[in-house]
Tab-separated table of C-alpha atoms in Angstrom:
chain	number	residue	atom	x	y	z
A	1	MET	CA	-36.336	9.390	26.744
A	2	ALA	CA	-35.091	5.874	24.831
A	3	ILE	CA	-31.942	6.875	21.989
A	4	LEU	CA	-33.122	5.252	18.729
A	5	PRO	CA	-29.385	2.894	16.862
A	6	PHE	CA	-28.070	6.779	14.287
A	7	GLU	CA	-30.220	4.105	11.511
A	8	HIS	CA	-33.510	4.480	13.001
A	9	ILE	CA	-33.410	8.429	13.358
A	10	TRP	CA	-34.006	10.364	10.383
A	11	CYS	CA	-31.102	12.542	9.115
A	12	PRO	CA	-30.865	16.137	6.541
A	13	PRO	CA	-28.969	15.593	3.838
A	14	THR	CA	-26.077	17.405	2.950
A	15	LEU	CA	-26.319	21.079	2.190
A	16	GLY	CA	-26.914	21.109	-1.641
A	17	PHE	CA	-29.134	18.054	-1.280
A	18	PHE	CA	-32.730	17.594	-0.516
A	19	LYS	CA	-34.647	14.501	1.347
A	20	LEU	CA	-37.462	13.344	0.284
A	21	ASN	CA	-39.675	10.511	2.688
A	22	VAL	CA	-42.537	8.934	0.927
A	23	ASP	CA	-44.730	6.760	2.765
A	24	GLY	CA	-48.283	4.480	1.735
A	25	TYR	CA	-50.729	3.646	4.227
A	26	TRP	CA	-52.930	0.464	2.608
A	27	SER	CA	-55.978	-1.491	4.395
A	28	LYS	CA	-57.680	-4.690	3.669
A	29	ASN	CA	-61.237	-3.619	4.723
A	30	PRO	CA	-61.943	-1.724	4.213
A	31	SER	CA	-60.075	-0.999	0.898
A	32	TYR	CA	-58.402	2.043	1.045
A	33	MET	CA	-55.074	3.204	0.002
A	34	GLY	CA	-53.319	6.437	0.946
A	35	ILE	CA	-49.962	8.406	0.601
A	36	GLY	CA	-47.828	11.198	2.000
A	37	GLY	CA	-44.487	12.409	1.634
A	38	VAL	CA	-42.414	15.490	2.292
A	39	LEU	CA	-39.887	17.274	0.987
A	40	ARG	CA	-36.400	18.565	3.610
A	41	ASP	CA	-34.183	20.578	2.913
A	42	HIS	CA	-30.258	20.342	4.494
A	43	GLU	CA	-31.423	22.186	7.598
A	44	GLY	CA	-34.530	19.331	7.847
A	45	ARG	CA	-36.787	22.304	6.986
A	46	TRP	CA	-39.957	21.608	6.199
A	47	VAL	CA	-40.169	22.631	2.363
A	48	GLU	CA	-43.694	20.838	0.614
A	49	GLY	CA	-45.803	17.953	1.760
A	50	PHE	CA	-48.096	15.722	0.351
A	51	SER	CA	-51.100	13.268	1.299
A	52	ALA	CA	-53.924	11.724	-0.809
A	53	CYS	CA	-56.620	8.828	0.012
A	54	PHE	CA	-57.347	6.353	-2.787
A	55	VAL	CA	-60.282	3.535	-2.593
A	56	GLY	CA	-58.262	0.092	-3.877
A	57	GLY	CA	-55.527	-1.228	-4.631
A	58	ASP	CA	-52.384	-2.796	-2.689
A	59	PRO	CA	-49.631	-2.520	-0.480
A	60	LEU	CA	-46.455	-2.416	-3.519
A	61	ARG	CA	-48.833	0.147	-5.111
A	62	VAL	CA	-49.866	2.408	-2.483
A	63	GLU	CA	-45.716	2.766	-1.595
A	64	LEU	CA	-45.426	2.727	-5.237
A	65	LEU	CA	-47.454	5.447	-5.916
A	66	ALA	CA	-45.888	7.784	-2.740
A	67	MET	CA	-42.961	7.424	-4.755
A	68	LYS	CA	-44.086	8.874	-8.013
A	69	GLU	CA	-46.405	12.149	-6.631
A	70	GLY	CA	-43.162	12.613	-4.420
A	71	ILE	CA	-41.012	12.567	-7.373
A	72	GLN	CA	-42.633	14.509	-9.637
A	73	LEU	CA	-43.845	16.835	-6.425
A	74	ALA	CA	-39.367	17.061	-6.508
A	75	TRP	CA	-38.899	17.755	-10.415
A	76	THR	CA	-41.556	20.660	-10.690
A	77	LYS	CA	-40.122	22.600	-7.642
A	78	GLY	CA	-36.670	22.821	-9.887
A	79	ILE	CA	-35.084	20.692	-7.214
A	80	THR	CA	-31.418	18.989	-8.913
A	81	SER	CA	-30.352	16.644	-5.929
A	82	LEU	CA	-32.712	14.534	-4.608
A	83	ILE	CA	-32.189	11.135	-2.023
A	84	CYS	CA	-35.468	9.515	-1.434
A	85	GLU	CA	-36.115	8.082	1.362
A	86	THR	CA	-38.700	5.134	1.907
A	87	HIS	CA	-39.069	2.149	3.996
A	88	SER	CA	-40.334	0.125	1.728
A	89	LEU	CA	-37.629	-2.252	0.554
A	90	GLU	CA	-39.647	-3.952	-1.788
A	91	VAL	CA	-40.089	-0.096	-4.189
A	92	VAL	CA	-36.192	-0.067	-3.925
A	93	GLN	CA	-35.645	-3.294	-5.682
A	94	SER	CA	-38.685	-2.994	-8.256
A	95	LEU	CA	-37.106	0.569	-9.021
A	96	ASP	CA	-33.164	-1.401	-8.617
A	97	ASN	CA	-33.953	-4.203	-11.331
A	98	TYR	CA	-36.943	-3.010	-13.284
A	99	VAL	CA	-37.421	-3.681	-16.731
A	100	GLU	CA	-40.237	-3.201	-18.491
A	101	SER	CA	-42.611	-5.556	-18.791
A	102	PRO	CA	-46.543	-5.302	-20.147
A	103	LEU	CA	-46.986	-7.939	-17.725
A	104	HIS	CA	-45.952	-6.561	-14.839
A	105	PRO	CA	-49.317	-5.718	-12.259
A	106	HIS	CA	-47.513	-2.183	-11.616
A	107	LYS	CA	-45.805	-1.179	-15.095
A	108	ASP	CA	-47.888	2.614	-15.106
A	109	ILE	CA	-46.411	3.631	-12.137
A	110	LEU	CA	-43.000	1.878	-12.444
A	111	SER	CA	-42.753	3.844	-15.851
A	112	ILE	CA	-43.518	7.128	-14.918
A	113	ILE	CA	-41.192	6.780	-12.075
A	114	GLU	CA	-38.260	5.574	-14.047
A	115	GLU	CA	-38.678	8.225	-16.991
A	116	PHE	CA	-38.565	10.346	-13.817
A	117	LEU	CA	-35.487	8.950	-12.810
A	118	ARG	CA	-33.836	9.856	-16.340
A	119	LYS	CA	-35.126	13.097	-16.080
A	120	ASP	CA	-31.139	15.517	-16.091
A	121	TRP	CA	-30.956	16.145	-11.916
A	122	GLN	CA	-29.294	13.603	-9.803
A	123	VAL	CA	-31.168	11.685	-7.712
A	124	SER	CA	-30.979	8.354	-5.587
A	125	ILE	CA	-33.934	5.968	-3.438
A	126	VAL	CA	-32.938	4.550	-0.735
A	127	HIS	CA	-34.775	2.595	2.028
A	128	VAL	CA	-34.416	3.764	5.510
A	129	PHE	CA	-35.985	2.076	8.658
A	130	ARG	CA	-40.071	2.583	9.390
A	131	GLU	CA	-38.593	4.787	12.142
A	132	ALA	CA	-36.463	7.401	9.996
A	133	ASN	CA	-40.100	7.684	8.249
A	134	MET	CA	-42.564	8.583	10.842
A	135	VAL	CA	-43.305	12.848	9.140
A	136	SER	CA	-44.460	10.770	6.005
A	137	ASP	CA	-46.116	8.026	7.462
A	138	LYS	CA	-48.025	10.036	10.110
A	139	LEU	CA	-48.769	12.103	6.305
A	140	SER	CA	-50.210	8.702	4.564
A	141	ARG	CA	-52.543	8.202	7.166
A	142	LEU	CA	-54.705	12.225	7.010
A	143	GLU	CA	-57.720	11.049	6.066
A	144	ASP	CA	-60.061	12.541	3.144
A	145	SER	CA	-62.339	9.674	1.654
A	146	SER	CA	-64.099	12.503	0.600
A	147	SER	CA	-61.933	13.081	-2.383
A	148	SER	CA	-59.080	11.271	-4.255
A	149	ARG	CA	-57.550	14.711	-5.307
A	150	THR	CA	-53.598	15.001	-3.861
A	151	PHE	CA	-53.444	17.744	-1.250
A	152	LEU	CA	-50.027	19.848	-0.578
A	153	TRP	CA	-48.683	21.151	2.619
A	154	ARG	CA	-47.300	23.885	2.285
A	155	SER	CA	-46.087	24.076	6.116
A	156	PRO	CA	-46.660	21.047	7.736
A	157	PRO	CA	-50.096	20.371	9.448
A	158	PRO	CA	-49.840	20.498	13.315
A	159	SER	CA	-50.065	16.479	13.286
A	160	VAL	CA	-46.978	16.479	12.004
A	161	LYS	CA	-45.549	19.685	13.234
A	162	VAL	CA	-43.959	17.357	16.703
A	163	LEU	CA	-42.689	14.516	14.524
A	164	ILE	CA	-40.946	17.449	12.675
A	165	ASP	CA	-39.653	18.752	15.384
A	166	GLN	CA	-38.293	15.471	16.563
A	167	ASP	CA	-36.436	14.125	13.483
A	168	ILE	CA	-34.650	17.794	14.091
A	169	LEU	CA	-33.908	17.546	17.540
A	170	ALA	CA	-32.902	13.372	17.187
A	171	SER	CA	-30.440	14.739	14.629
A	172	ASN	CA	-28.509	17.263	16.158
A	173	LEU	CA	-28.048	14.776	18.976
A	174	HIS	CA	-27.029	11.649	16.674
A	175	LEU	CA	-24.665	14.169	15.534
A	176	CYS	CA	-25.762	13.236	11.451
């Protein structure tokens, strides 16, 4: 078993916080997008996950949609302290430098995310390496092109459970 550098593994949040990992998957041909995300507690336990598929879009749009869906999920669950992780540096930079502009191609999604970030809770959005975001990556690729509705996962699907277990084991070995 190869030991990954600390920054390449998923680490649980501190006590009192929840962690949201989100990802988007985009395929140009055929034009297809998938989003996925997972909320976990300070011990790495699954709280809830989501996945959805859409037609069209672009790489930034799908990553922003995943962030929007995840933040909305955390808010509706009553979470008040949240760390959001994405491996899309462009999403982190877009939100850090957000200025409402009618010309931005994704102003519709950015404005919704910004509205949630201004609510009464503690939220930080952080860039992580892809290797620390494998659960949400897998969720974003669960295909159900028959519907564009978001599917909520009360427990991890079987194909994701092994990744959850690997994250917990790796974080314990590295003493995050």
